[in-house]
Short mmCIF file of C-alpha atoms in Angstrom, two decimals:
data_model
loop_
_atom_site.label_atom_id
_atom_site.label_comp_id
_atom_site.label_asym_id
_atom_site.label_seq_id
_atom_site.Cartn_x
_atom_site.Cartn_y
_atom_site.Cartn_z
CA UNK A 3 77.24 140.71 52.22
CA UNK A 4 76.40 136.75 51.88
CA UNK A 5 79.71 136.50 49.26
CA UNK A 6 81.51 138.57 52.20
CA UNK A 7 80.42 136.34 54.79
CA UNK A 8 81.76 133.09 52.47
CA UNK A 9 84.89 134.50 51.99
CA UNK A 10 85.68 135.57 55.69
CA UNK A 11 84.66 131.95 56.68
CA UNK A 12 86.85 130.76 54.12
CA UNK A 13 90.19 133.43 55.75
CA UNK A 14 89.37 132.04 58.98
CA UNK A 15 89.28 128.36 58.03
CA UNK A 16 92.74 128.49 56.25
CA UNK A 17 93.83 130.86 59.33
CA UNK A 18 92.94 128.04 61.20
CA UNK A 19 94.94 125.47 59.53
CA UNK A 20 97.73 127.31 58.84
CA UNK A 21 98.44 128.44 62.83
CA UNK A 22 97.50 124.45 63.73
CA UNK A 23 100.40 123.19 61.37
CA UNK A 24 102.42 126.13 62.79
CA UNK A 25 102.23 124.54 66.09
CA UNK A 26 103.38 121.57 64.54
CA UNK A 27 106.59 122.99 62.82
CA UNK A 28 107.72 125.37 65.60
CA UNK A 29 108.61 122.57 67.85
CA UNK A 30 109.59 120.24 65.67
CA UNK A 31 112.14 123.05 64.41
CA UNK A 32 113.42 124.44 68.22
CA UNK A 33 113.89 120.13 68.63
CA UNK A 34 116.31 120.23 65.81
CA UNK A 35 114.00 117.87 63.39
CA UNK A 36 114.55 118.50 59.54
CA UNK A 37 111.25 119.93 58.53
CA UNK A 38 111.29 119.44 54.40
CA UNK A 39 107.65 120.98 54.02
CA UNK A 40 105.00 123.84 55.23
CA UNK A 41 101.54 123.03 53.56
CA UNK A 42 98.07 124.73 53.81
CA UNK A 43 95.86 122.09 51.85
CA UNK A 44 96.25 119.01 49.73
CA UNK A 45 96.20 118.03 45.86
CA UNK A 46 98.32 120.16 43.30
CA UNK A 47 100.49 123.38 44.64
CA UNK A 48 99.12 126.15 43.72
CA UNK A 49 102.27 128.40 44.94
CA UNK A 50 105.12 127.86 47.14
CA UNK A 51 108.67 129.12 48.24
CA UNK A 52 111.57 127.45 49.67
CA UNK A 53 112.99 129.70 52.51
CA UNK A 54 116.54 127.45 53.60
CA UNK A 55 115.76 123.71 53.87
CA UNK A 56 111.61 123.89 54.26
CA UNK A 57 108.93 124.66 51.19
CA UNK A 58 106.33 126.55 52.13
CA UNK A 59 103.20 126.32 50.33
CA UNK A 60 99.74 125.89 49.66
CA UNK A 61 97.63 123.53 48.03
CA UNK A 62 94.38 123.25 45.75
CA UNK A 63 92.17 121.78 48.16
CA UNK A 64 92.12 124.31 51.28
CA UNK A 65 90.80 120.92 53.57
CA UNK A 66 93.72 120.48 55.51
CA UNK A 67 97.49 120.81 55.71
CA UNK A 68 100.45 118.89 57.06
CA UNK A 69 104.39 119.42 57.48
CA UNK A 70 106.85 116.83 56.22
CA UNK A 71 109.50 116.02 58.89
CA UNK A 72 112.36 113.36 57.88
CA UNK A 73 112.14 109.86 59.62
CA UNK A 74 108.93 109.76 60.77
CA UNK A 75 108.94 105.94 60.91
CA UNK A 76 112.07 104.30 62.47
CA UNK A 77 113.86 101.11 60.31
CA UNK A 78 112.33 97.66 61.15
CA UNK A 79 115.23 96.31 64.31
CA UNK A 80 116.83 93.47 61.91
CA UNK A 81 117.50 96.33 59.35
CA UNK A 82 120.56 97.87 59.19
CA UNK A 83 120.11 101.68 59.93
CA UNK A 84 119.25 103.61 56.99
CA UNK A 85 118.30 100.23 55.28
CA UNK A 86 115.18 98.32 54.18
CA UNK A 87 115.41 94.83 53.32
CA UNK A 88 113.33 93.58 50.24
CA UNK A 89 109.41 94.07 51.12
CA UNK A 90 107.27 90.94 52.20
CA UNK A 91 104.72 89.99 49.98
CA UNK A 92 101.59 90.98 51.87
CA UNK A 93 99.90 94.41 50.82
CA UNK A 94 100.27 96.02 53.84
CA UNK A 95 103.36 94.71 54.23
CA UNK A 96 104.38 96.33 51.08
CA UNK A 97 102.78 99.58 52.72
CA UNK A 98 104.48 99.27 55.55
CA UNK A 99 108.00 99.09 54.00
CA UNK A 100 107.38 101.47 51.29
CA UNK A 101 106.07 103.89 53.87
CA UNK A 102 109.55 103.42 56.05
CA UNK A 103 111.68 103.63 52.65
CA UNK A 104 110.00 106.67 51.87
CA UNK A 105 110.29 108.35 55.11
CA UNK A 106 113.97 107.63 55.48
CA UNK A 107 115.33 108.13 51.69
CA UNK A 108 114.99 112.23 52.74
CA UNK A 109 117.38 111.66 55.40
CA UNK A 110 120.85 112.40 53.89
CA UNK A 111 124.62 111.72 55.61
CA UNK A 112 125.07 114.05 58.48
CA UNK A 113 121.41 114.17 59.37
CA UNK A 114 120.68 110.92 60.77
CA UNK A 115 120.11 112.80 64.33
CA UNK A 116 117.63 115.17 63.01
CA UNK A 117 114.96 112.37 62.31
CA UNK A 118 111.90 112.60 63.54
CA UNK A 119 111.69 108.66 65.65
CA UNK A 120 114.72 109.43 67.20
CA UNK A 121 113.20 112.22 69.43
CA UNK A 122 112.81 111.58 73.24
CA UNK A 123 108.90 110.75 73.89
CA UNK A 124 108.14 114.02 75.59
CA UNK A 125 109.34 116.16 72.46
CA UNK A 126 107.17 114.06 69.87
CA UNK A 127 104.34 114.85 72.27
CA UNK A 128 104.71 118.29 72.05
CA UNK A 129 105.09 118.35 68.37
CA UNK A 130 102.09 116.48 67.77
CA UNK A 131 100.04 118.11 70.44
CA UNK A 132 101.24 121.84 69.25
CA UNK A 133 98.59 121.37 65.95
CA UNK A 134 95.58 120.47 68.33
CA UNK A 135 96.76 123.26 71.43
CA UNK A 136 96.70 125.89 68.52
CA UNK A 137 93.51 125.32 67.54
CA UNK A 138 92.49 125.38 71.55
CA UNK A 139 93.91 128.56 72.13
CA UNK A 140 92.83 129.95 69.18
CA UNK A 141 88.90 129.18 70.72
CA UNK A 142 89.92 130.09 74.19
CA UNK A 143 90.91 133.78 72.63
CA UNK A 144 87.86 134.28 70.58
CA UNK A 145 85.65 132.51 73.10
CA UNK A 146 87.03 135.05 75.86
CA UNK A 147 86.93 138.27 74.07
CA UNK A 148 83.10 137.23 73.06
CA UNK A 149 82.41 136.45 76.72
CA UNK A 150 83.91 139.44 78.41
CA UNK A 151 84.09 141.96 75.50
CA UNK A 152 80.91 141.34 73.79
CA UNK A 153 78.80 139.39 76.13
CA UNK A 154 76.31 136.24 76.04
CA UNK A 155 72.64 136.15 75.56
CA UNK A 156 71.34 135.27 79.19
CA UNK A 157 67.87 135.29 80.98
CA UNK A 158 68.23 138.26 83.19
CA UNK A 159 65.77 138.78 85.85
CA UNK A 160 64.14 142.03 84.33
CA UNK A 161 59.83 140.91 83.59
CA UNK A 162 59.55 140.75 79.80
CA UNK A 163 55.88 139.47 79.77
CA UNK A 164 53.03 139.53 82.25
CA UNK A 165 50.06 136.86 81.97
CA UNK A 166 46.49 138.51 82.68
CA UNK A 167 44.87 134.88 83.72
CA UNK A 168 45.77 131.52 83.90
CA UNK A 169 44.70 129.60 80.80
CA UNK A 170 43.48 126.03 81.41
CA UNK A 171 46.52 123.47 80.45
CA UNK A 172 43.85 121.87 77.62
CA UNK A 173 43.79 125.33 76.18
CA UNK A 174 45.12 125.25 72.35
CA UNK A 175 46.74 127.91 70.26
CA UNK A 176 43.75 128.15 68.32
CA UNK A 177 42.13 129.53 71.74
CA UNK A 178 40.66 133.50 72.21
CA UNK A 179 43.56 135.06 73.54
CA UNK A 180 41.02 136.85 76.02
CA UNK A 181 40.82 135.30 79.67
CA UNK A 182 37.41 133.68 80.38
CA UNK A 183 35.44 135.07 83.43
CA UNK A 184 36.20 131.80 84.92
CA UNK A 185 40.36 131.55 84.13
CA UNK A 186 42.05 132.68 87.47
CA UNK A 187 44.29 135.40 87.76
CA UNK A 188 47.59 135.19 87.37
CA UNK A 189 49.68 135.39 90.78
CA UNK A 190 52.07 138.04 89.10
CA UNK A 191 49.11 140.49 87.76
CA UNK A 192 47.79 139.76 91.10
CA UNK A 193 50.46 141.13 92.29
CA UNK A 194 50.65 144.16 90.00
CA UNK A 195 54.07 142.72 88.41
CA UNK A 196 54.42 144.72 85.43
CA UNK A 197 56.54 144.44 82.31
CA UNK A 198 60.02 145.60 82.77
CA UNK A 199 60.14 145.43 86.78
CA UNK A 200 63.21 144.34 87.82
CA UNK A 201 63.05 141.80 90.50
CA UNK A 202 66.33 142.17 92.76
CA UNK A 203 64.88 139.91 96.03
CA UNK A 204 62.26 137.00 95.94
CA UNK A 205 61.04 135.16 99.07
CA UNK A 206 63.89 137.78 101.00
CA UNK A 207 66.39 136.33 98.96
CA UNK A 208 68.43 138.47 96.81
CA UNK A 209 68.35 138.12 92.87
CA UNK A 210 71.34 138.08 90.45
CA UNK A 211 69.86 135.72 87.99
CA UNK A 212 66.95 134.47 86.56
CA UNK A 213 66.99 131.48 87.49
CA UNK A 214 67.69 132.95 91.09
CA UNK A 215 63.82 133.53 90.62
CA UNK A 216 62.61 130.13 89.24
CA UNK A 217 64.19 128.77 92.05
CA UNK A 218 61.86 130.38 94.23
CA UNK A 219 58.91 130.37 92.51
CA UNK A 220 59.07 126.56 92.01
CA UNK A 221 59.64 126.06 95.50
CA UNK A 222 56.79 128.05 96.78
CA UNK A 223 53.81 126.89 94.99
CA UNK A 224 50.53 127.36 97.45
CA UNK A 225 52.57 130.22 99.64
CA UNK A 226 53.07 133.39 99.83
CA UNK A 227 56.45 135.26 99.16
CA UNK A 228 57.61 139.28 99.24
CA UNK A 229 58.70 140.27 95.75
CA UNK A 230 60.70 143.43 95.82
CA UNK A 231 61.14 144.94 92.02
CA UNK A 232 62.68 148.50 90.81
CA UNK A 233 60.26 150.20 88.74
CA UNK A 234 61.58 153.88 86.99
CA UNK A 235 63.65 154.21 89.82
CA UNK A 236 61.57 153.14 92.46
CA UNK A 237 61.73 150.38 95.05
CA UNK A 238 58.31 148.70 95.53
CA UNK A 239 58.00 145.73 97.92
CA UNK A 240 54.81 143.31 96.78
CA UNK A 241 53.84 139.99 97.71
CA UNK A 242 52.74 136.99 95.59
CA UNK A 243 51.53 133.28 95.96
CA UNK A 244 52.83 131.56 93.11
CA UNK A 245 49.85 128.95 92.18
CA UNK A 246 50.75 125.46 92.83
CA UNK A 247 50.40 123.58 89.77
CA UNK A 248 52.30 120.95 87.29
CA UNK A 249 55.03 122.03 85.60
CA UNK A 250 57.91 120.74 83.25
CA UNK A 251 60.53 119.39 85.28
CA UNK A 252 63.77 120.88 84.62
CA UNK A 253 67.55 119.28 85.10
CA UNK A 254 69.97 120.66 87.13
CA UNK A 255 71.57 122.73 83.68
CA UNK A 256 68.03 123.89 83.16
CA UNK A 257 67.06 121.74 80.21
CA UNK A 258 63.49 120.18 79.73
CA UNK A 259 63.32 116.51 81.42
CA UNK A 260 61.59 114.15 79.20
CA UNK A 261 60.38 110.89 79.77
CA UNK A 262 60.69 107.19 77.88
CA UNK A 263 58.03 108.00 75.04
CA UNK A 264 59.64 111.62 75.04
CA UNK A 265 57.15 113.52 76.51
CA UNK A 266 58.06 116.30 78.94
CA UNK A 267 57.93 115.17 82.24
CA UNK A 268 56.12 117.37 84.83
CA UNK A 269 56.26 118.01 88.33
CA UNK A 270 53.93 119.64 91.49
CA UNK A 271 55.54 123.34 91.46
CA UNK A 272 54.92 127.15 91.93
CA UNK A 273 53.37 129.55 88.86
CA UNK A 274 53.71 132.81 88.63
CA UNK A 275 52.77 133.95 85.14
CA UNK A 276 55.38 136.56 83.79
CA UNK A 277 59.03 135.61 81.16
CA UNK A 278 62.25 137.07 81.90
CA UNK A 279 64.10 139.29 79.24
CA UNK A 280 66.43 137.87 77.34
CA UNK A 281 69.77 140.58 76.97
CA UNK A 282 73.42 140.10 75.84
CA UNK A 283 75.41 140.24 79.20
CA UNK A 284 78.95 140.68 79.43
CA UNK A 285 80.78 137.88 81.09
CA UNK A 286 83.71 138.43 84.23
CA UNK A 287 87.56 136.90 83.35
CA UNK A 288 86.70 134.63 85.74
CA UNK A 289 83.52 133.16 84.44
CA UNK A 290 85.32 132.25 81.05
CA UNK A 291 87.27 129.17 81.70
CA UNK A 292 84.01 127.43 82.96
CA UNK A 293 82.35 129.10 79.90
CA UNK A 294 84.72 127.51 77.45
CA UNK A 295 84.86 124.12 79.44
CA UNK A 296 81.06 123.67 78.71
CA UNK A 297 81.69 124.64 74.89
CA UNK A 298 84.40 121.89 74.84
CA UNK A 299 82.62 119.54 76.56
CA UNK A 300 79.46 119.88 74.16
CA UNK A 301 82.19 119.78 71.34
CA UNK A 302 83.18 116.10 72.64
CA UNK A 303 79.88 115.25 73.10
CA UNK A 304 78.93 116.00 69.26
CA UNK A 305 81.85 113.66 67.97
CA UNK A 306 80.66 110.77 70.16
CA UNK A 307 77.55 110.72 68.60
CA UNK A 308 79.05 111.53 65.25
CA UNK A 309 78.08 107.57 63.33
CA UNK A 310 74.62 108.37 65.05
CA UNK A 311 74.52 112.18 63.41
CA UNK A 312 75.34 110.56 60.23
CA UNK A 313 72.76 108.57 59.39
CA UNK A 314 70.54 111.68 60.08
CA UNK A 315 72.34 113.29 57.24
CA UNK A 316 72.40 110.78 55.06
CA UNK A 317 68.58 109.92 55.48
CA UNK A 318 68.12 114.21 54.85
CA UNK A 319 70.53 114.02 52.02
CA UNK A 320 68.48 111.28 49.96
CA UNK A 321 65.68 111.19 51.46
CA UNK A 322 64.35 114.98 52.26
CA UNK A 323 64.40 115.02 55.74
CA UNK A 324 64.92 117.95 58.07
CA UNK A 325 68.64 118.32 58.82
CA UNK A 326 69.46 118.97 62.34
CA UNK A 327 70.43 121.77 63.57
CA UNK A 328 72.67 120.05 66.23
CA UNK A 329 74.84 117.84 63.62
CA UNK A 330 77.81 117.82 61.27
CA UNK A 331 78.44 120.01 58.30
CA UNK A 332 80.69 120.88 55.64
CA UNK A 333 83.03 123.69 55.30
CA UNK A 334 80.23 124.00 52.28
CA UNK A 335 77.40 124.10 54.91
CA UNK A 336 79.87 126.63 57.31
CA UNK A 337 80.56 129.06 54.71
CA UNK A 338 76.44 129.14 53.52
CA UNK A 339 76.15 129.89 57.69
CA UNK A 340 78.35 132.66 57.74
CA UNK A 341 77.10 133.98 54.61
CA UNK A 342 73.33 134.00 56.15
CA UNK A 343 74.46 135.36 59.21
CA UNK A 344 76.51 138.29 57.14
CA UNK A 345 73.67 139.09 54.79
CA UNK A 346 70.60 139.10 58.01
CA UNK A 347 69.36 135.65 55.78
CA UNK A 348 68.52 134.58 59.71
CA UNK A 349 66.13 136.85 61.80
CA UNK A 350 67.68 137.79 65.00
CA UNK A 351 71.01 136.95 64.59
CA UNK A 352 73.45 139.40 63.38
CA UNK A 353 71.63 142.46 63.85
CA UNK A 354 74.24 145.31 63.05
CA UNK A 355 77.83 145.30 62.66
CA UNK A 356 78.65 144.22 65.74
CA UNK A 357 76.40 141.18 66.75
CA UNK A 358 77.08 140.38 63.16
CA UNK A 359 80.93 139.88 63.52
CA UNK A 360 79.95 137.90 67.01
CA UNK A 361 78.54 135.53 65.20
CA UNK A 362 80.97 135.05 62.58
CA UNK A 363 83.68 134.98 65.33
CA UNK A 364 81.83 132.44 67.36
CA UNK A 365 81.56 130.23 64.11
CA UNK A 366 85.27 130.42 64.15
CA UNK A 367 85.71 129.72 67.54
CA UNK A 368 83.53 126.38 67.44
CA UNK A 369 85.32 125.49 64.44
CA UNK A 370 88.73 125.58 66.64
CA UNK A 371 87.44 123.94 69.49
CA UNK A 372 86.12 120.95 66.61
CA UNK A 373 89.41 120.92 65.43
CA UNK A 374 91.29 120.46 68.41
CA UNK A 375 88.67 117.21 69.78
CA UNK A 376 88.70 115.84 66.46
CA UNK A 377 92.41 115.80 65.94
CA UNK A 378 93.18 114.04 69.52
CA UNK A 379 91.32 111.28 68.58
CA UNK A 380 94.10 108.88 68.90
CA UNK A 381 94.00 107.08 65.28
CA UNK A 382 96.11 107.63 62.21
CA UNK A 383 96.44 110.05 60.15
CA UNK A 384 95.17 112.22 63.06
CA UNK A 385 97.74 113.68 65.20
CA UNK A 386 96.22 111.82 68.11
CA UNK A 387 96.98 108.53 66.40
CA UNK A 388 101.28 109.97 66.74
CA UNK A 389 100.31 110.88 70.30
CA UNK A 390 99.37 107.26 70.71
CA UNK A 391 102.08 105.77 69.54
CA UNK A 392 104.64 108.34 71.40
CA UNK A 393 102.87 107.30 74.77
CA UNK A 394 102.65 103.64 73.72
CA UNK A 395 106.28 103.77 73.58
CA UNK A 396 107.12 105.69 76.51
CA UNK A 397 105.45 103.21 78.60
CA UNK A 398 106.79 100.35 76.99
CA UNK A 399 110.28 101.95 77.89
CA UNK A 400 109.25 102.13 81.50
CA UNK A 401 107.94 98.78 82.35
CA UNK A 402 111.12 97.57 80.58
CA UNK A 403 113.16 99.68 82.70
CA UNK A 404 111.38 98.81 85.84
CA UNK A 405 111.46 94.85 84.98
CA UNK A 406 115.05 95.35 83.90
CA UNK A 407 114.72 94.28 80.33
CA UNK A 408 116.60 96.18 77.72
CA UNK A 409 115.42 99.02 75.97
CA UNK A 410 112.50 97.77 73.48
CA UNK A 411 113.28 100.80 70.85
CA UNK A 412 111.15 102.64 69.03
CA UNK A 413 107.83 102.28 68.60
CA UNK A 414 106.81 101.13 64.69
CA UNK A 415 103.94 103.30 64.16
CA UNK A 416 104.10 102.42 60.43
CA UNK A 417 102.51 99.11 61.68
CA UNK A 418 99.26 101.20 61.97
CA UNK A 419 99.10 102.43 58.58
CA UNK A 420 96.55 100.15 57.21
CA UNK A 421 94.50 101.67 60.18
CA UNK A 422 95.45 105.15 58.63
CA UNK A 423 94.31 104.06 55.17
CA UNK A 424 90.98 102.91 56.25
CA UNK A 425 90.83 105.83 58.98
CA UNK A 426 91.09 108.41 55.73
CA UNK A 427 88.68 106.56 53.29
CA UNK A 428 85.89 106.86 56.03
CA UNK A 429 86.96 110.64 56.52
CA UNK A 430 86.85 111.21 52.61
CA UNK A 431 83.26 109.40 52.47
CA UNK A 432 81.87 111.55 55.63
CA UNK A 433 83.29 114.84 53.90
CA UNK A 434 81.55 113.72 50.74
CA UNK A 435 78.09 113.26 51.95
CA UNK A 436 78.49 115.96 54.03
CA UNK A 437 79.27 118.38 50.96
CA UNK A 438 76.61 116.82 49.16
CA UNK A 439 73.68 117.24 51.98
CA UNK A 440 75.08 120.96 52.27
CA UNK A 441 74.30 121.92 48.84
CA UNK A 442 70.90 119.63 48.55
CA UNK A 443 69.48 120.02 51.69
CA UNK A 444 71.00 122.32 54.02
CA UNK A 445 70.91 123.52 57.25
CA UNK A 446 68.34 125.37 58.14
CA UNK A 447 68.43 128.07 61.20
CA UNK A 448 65.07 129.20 60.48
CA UNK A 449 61.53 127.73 59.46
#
């Protein structure tokens, strides 16, 4: 089961490229551009088959893929069109030039329209963004079936857990369990809240959620409220005065509040005593495009922080720290994932067939979503850095057509190939580290 958990991560990954560079080369072909290549994965071919003018293929190394479209950088102005003059003698000069040779020496007589530069600004954009959309809709599909098909795991507002007493807040884990004579009662014992009640109104408010109840609860430390729960089919109205106490203070999203030195901060709130369950709830259509917006947005939110993540690897990769939970990984460190999930290596994930293949699909689906952030980040050899340049270009084209200037041209985005260079010899030292943490210290999901 672990080796079949590997291998589907390692489908769904070159799934995943190969649909991304489709929505790369179905534009670019419907726009009339002269696509020479199809590849899923760099270094040596491993097979391939011409079908008309395009190779299709795939490649050793299954981390990436491109297509090869002719005239992707446009001649220098003072060159005659289809001509380079001799290169300058700077490196990247020399870069530059051989980069523009090499992208125009595929372009043969006849085809000079079919070049990639030549295409109006809003058809590059859509070339270059079909990679990245592909990836989004790819997440948005998976995403939505999970949410509305499967379900997510929520709080729901059924009693899991019912304190008998109130233990002191000094009270350590090393503590009797047993409530002193002295420990008050809890206000949902008092009650007579018992496990699995389901609380549909609180303080004559009506209940859909858990935190429908927190609400309440924190707001009525000190007074007394009417709980009304369903209990084996019965309807029993009680009342309860939730004890006025500190408690951690909570954001609006629900997450812990902590302070400067990182302590949780606390707050004068209400108490009852008793957990919610936790159950796998199926999600309305109309709950998923907010669902999917707060995956994306904690997507984004990782690659901001992505220099800062690194040095946490690095430090666990050489020096035996925990890695966290939170940060970057491998396709090494996915594929050891999926293969824990597949195999039940992680207690409470993956129980059974189906929460199993939940998992796995949600793996994909984050995947996807990375994808699709981490390509629009507008630098070479990403497609974001094209994107860039396309808009770059379109805008120089208006100002010069609302100053009445003449048409500027193209936009040399072969100038921003030494950015390129250096862009891909930090992404080949990231991967690298990142491989090596995942097989000397890897992720762990449990302790």
């Amino acid at each position: 089961m672990y080796l079949l958990g590997v291998l589907f991560m390692a489908v769904a990954v070159a799934v995943s490229i190969a649909l991304h560079e489709v929505g790369h080369l179905v534009p670019a072909k419907r726009f009339g551009v002269k696509v020479t290549q199809y590849m899923v994965g760099f270094g040596p071919t491993v097979w391939s088959r011409r079908r008309g003018e395009t190779e299709y293929g795939v490649k050793a190394i299954p981390l990436g893929g491109y297509i090869r479209m002719i005239g992707m950088f446009p001649p220098r102005p003072q060159d005659e069109p289809g001509m380079l003059r001799d290169s300058t003698t700077g490196r990247f000069s020399q870069l530059m030039d051989q980069a523009r040779e090499d992208s125009l020496r595929e372009v043969r007589p006849g085809e000079e329209a079919r070049v990639f530069y030549r295409l109006p600004v809003r058809q590059k954009l859509v070339i270059m963004l079909g990679g990245p959309v592909m990836n989004l809709v790819i997440a948005v599909v998976l995403l939505g079936g999970l949410f509305t098909l499967h379900g997510i795991a929520q709080l729901v507002p059924t009693v899991s857990t019912v304190s008998q007493c109130v233990r002191p807040t000094t009270a350590t884990s090393s503590a009797p369990p047993s409530c002193a004579a002295t420990d008050p009662v809890a206000p949902a014992n008092a009650a007579g809240i018992r496990p699995g009640d389901l609380i549909t109104s609180i303080g004559g408010r009506p209940v859909t959620s858990w935190d429908d109840v927190k609400r309440v609860v924190r707001a009525s430390g000190g007074r007394q409220i009417d709980v009304v729960v369903q209990r084996a089919g019965a309807t029993l109205s009680l009342r309860a005065t939730p004890m006025l106490t500190r408690i951690p203070r909570v954001d609006r999203d629900g997450n812990l509040v902590t302070g400067p030195d990182g302590a949780v901060a606390t707050e004068q709130g209400g108490f009852m005593g008793f957990t919610p369950t936790t159950a796998v709830v199926r999600q309305p259509v109309t709950a998923v495009p907010g669902l999917v917006w707060a995956q994306l947005a904690g997507t984004a939110g990782v690659m901001l922080r992505i220099p800062e993540k690194m040095v946490g690897v690095a430090q666990a990769a050489f020096g035996g720290g925990e890695r966290d939970i939170n940060g970057p990984v491998s396709i090494i460190g996915v594929g050891r994932v999926a293969g824990e999930v597949a195999s039940g290596g992680i207690p409470g994930i993956g129980d059974g067939f189906g929460p199993t293949m939940a998992v796995l699909l949600s793996l994909v689906a984050s995947l996807n979503l990375f994808l699709f952030v981490f390509n629009l980040v507008p630098l070479l050899p990403l497609d974001g850095g094209h994107v860039a340049g396309a808009l770059w270009e379109g805008l120089k084209r208006q100002l010069a057509r609302l100053r009445g200037l003449p048409n500027p041209g193209y936009v040399d985005v072969a100038k921003a190939l030494p950015v390129a260079y250096s862009v891909s010899v930090v992404l080949l030292a990231m991967s690298a580290l990142l491989i090596y943490a995942d097989v000397v210290n890897p992720v762990k999901l449990t302790g």
